[in-house]
Amino acid sequence: MSRWKPDARRRLQDAALALYAERGFADTTAAAVAERAGLTERTFFRYFADKRDVLFGNEDQLREVFVGAVAASPAALTPLAATAAGLRALAVELQPRQDDQLRRARIIAAHPELRERELAKLASWSSALRETLGERGVGADSAALAGEVALAVFRVAFRRWTTQGADAELDELVQAALDELVGFVGRPPVGAPVEPAPPPR
Amino acid sequence: MSRWKPDARRRLQDAALALYAERGFADTTAAAVAERAGLTERTFFRYFADKRDVLFGNEDQLREVFVGAVAASPAALTPLAATAAGLRALAVELQPRQDDQLRRARIIAAHPELRERELAKLASWSSALRETLGERGVGADSAALAGEVALAVFRVAFRRWTTQGADAELDELVQAALDELVGFVGRPPVGAPVEPAPPPR
């Protein structure tokens, strides 16, 4: 067994999802995950703090995809349109991993301590969006509200995605949920002037 | 000690909040709560399943205040306006209990198992709103989105209420958060025709 494998991280994540689904999260050890991945336990702990951590290994990267797309969207976009760009970038990133995401969602739903961790993850995304909107000139209170609402929209779309089977496209479901949000809150007048965003600082 | 007290339930709730704040939730027993309330342990268990349950004793009543106000609002109101009526009714109900709500929020924030229970409560409110909007003719997907978004708005307002001190008015904070939601998503045209709600069934 070589001591360094370029894909070790991903192999450990795949092995963990497979074993948690087969044997249950509680009955799987970090050592068993490493063995399934053809790696040593020591390698496991080089990448992850514990067996829970494996399920959240892409958290920072996904948050950057999300708020990176918001930050990179044209300054003239409304806060909602910029947020939508972020949510759709996240959707595009997750789409190829639908099977993994579904298995992951089932494991998390079954374990209170994992649900807590998942909520903390979503709260960190919400908070990152709040900061990014703040940098685009959105007031603190409005940005906080937007962060919560954006995550509510994403949760709804994500839940549909993991229950609608293999043909479901997450970015379409995100767009549909955003359309429902606009429908619920009220559609702006066609051609209404959009308040210009402040210049980037 | 009389065997039946008309205000036993409320006294047990008050005693529980006081003791959980003083000694911590983990170090308080149901017996101690009963003793502080001047009641027997047997009386405690006539009202509550366990010491956690005391913190959620008003859950069903508050849910009814919320969705009852939505259901009772004029059929011509938009789903958002009907939802706003529900959230504001909830705010008016909670306002006189600000101190209790603040203490309760702190205790819950400190205990993962209580946070889980609180989330389940909020999910049941969201689900009740979904059903109530469904009865008003809102499609299932839109109603589900509205349920999540309404609770996001309420959480934001509630958090501000429990951090802004004694002068904060929850219904004003709810209205401010709703205004921020409208600002984030886009204001409908002034005088735009409102799609009529179907007649009540």
PDB file of C-alpha atoms in Angstrom, chain A residues 78-80 83 111-113 115-116 119 130 133 140-142 144-146 148-150 152-153 155-156 159-160 164 177 180-182 184-189, chain B residues 78-80 83 111-113 115-116 119 130 133 140-142 144-146 148-150 152-153 155-156 159-160 164 177 180-182 184-189:
ATOM      1  CA  THR A  78     -30.188  42.767  -7.298  1.00  0.00           C
ATOM      2  CA  PRO A  79     -29.289  40.969  -4.041  1.00  0.00           C
ATOM      3  CA  LEU A  80     -31.827  38.271  -4.966  1.00  0.00           C
ATOM      4  CA  THR A  83     -27.993  35.093  -4.361  1.00  0.00           C
ATOM      5  CA  HIS A 111     -28.634  10.741  13.512  1.00  0.00           C
ATOM      6  CA  PRO A 112     -29.375  13.747  15.723  1.00  0.00           C
ATOM      7  CA  GLU A 113     -25.682  14.577  16.203  1.00  0.00           C
ATOM      8  CA  ARG A 115     -28.317  16.778  11.959  1.00  0.00           C
ATOM      9  CA  GLU A 116     -26.835  19.261  14.442  1.00  0.00           C
ATOM     10  CA  LEU A 119     -27.424  22.698  10.665  1.00  0.00           C
ATOM     11  CA  ARG A 130     -24.752  37.604   4.781  1.00  0.00           C
ATOM     12  CA  LEU A 133     -24.162  40.608   0.486  1.00  0.00           C
ATOM     13  CA  ALA A 140     -26.817  44.163   7.840  1.00  0.00           C
ATOM     14  CA  ASP A 141     -30.425  43.364   8.805  1.00  0.00           C
ATOM     15  CA  SER A 142     -31.530  42.776   5.219  1.00  0.00           C
ATOM     16  CA  ALA A 144     -29.230  38.494   7.607  1.00  0.00           C
ATOM     17  CA  LEU A 145     -32.793  37.980   6.430  1.00  0.00           C
ATOM     18  CA  ALA A 146     -31.582  37.171   2.924  1.00  0.00           C
ATOM     19  CA  GLU A 148     -31.935  32.735   6.125  1.00  0.00           C
ATOM     20  CA  VAL A 149     -34.362  32.923   3.231  1.00  0.00           C
ATOM     21  CA  ALA A 150     -31.786  31.757   0.673  1.00  0.00           C
ATOM     22  CA  ALA A 152     -34.775  28.002   3.161  1.00  0.00           C
ATOM     23  CA  VAL A 153     -35.102  28.071  -0.635  1.00  0.00           C
ATOM     24  CA  ARG A 155     -33.372  23.301   1.550  1.00  0.00           C
ATOM     25  CA  VAL A 156     -36.715  23.036  -0.243  1.00  0.00           C
ATOM     26  CA  ARG A 159     -35.270  17.983  -0.474  1.00  0.00           C
ATOM     27  CA  ARG A 160     -37.127  17.697  -3.781  1.00  0.00           C
ATOM     28  CA  GLN A 164     -37.525  12.947  -7.056  1.00  0.00           C
ATOM     29  CA  ALA A 177     -38.109  27.364  -5.664  1.00  0.00           C
ATOM     30  CA  GLU A 180     -42.110  30.221  -5.971  1.00  0.00           C
ATOM     31  CA  LEU A 181     -40.450  32.651  -3.581  1.00  0.00           C
ATOM     32  CA  VAL A 182     -41.077  35.503  -6.011  1.00  0.00           C
ATOM     33  CA  PHE A 184     -45.195  34.133  -2.736  1.00  0.00           C
ATOM     34  CA  VAL A 185     -43.723  37.547  -1.974  1.00  0.00           C
ATOM     35  CA  GLY A 186     -44.911  39.413  -5.031  1.00  0.00           C
ATOM     36  CA  ARG A 187     -43.551  39.915  -8.473  1.00  0.00           C
ATOM     37  CA  PRO A 188     -41.800  43.237  -9.166  1.00  0.00           C
ATOM     38  CA  PRO A 189     -43.285  45.356 -11.942  1.00  0.00           C
TER      39      PRO A 189
ATOM     40  CA  THR B  78     -52.421  37.147  -0.800  1.00  0.00           C
ATOM     41  CA  PRO B  79     -50.715  34.086   0.696  1.00  0.00           C
ATOM     42  CA  LEU B  80     -47.960  36.399   1.996  1.00  0.00           C
ATOM     43  CA  THR B  83     -49.012  34.408   6.470  1.00  0.00           C
ATOM     44  CA  HIS B 111     -28.500  21.865  24.831  1.00  0.00           C
ATOM     45  CA  PRO B 112     -28.349  19.946  21.556  1.00  0.00           C
ATOM     46  CA  GLU B 113     -31.263  17.681  22.494  1.00  0.00           C
ATOM     47  CA  ARG B 115     -32.340  22.387  19.948  1.00  0.00           C
ATOM     48  CA  GLU B 116     -33.469  19.245  18.128  1.00  0.00           C
ATOM     49  CA  LEU B 119     -36.442  22.426  15.378  1.00  0.00           C
ATOM     50  CA  ARG B 130     -48.331  24.603   4.478  1.00  0.00           C
ATOM     51  CA  LEU B 133     -52.216  27.745   2.767  1.00  0.00           C
ATOM     52  CA  ALA B 140     -48.493  22.195  -2.655  1.00  0.00           C
ATOM     53  CA  ASP B 141     -44.980  23.170  -3.786  1.00  0.00           C
ATOM     54  CA  SER B 142     -45.552  26.888  -3.265  1.00  0.00           C
ATOM     55  CA  ALA B 144     -44.095  24.189   1.200  1.00  0.00           C
ATOM     56  CA  LEU B 145     -41.747  26.986   0.153  1.00  0.00           C
ATOM     57  CA  ALA B 146     -43.918  29.551   1.932  1.00  0.00           C
ATOM     58  CA  GLU B 148     -40.023  27.408   5.158  1.00  0.00           C
ATOM     59  CA  VAL B 149     -39.678  31.079   4.266  1.00  0.00           C
ATOM     60  CA  ALA B 150     -42.221  32.217   6.865  1.00  0.00           C
ATOM     61  CA  ALA B 152     -37.033  31.896   8.379  1.00  0.00           C
ATOM     62  CA  VAL B 153     -38.612  35.350   8.717  1.00  0.00           C
ATOM     63  CA  ARG B 155     -36.589  33.142  13.371  1.00  0.00           C
ATOM     64  CA  VAL B 156     -34.820  36.328  12.295  1.00  0.00           C
ATOM     65  CA  ARG B 159     -33.564  36.406  17.412  1.00  0.00           C
ATOM     66  CA  ARG B 160     -33.588  40.207  17.257  1.00  0.00           C
ATOM     67  CA  GLN B 164     -32.583  43.797  21.685  1.00  0.00           C
ATOM     68  CA  ALA B 177     -38.411  41.243   8.655  1.00  0.00           C
ATOM     69  CA  GLU B 180     -36.950  43.109   4.330  1.00  0.00           C
ATOM     70  CA  LEU B 181     -38.223  39.961   2.644  1.00  0.00           C
ATOM     71  CA  VAL B 182     -40.267  42.048   0.221  1.00  0.00           C
ATOM     72  CA  PHE B 184     -35.031  41.330  -1.015  1.00  0.00           C
ATOM     73  CA  VAL B 185     -37.397  39.590  -3.399  1.00  0.00           C
ATOM     74  CA  GLY B 186     -38.933  42.597  -5.104  1.00  0.00           C
ATOM     75  CA  ARG B 187     -41.881  44.833  -4.408  1.00  0.00           C
ATOM     76  CA  PRO B 188     -45.086  44.184  -6.369  1.00  0.00           C
ATOM     77  CA  PRO B 189     -46.329  47.042  -8.536  1.00  0.00           C
TER      78      PRO B 189
END
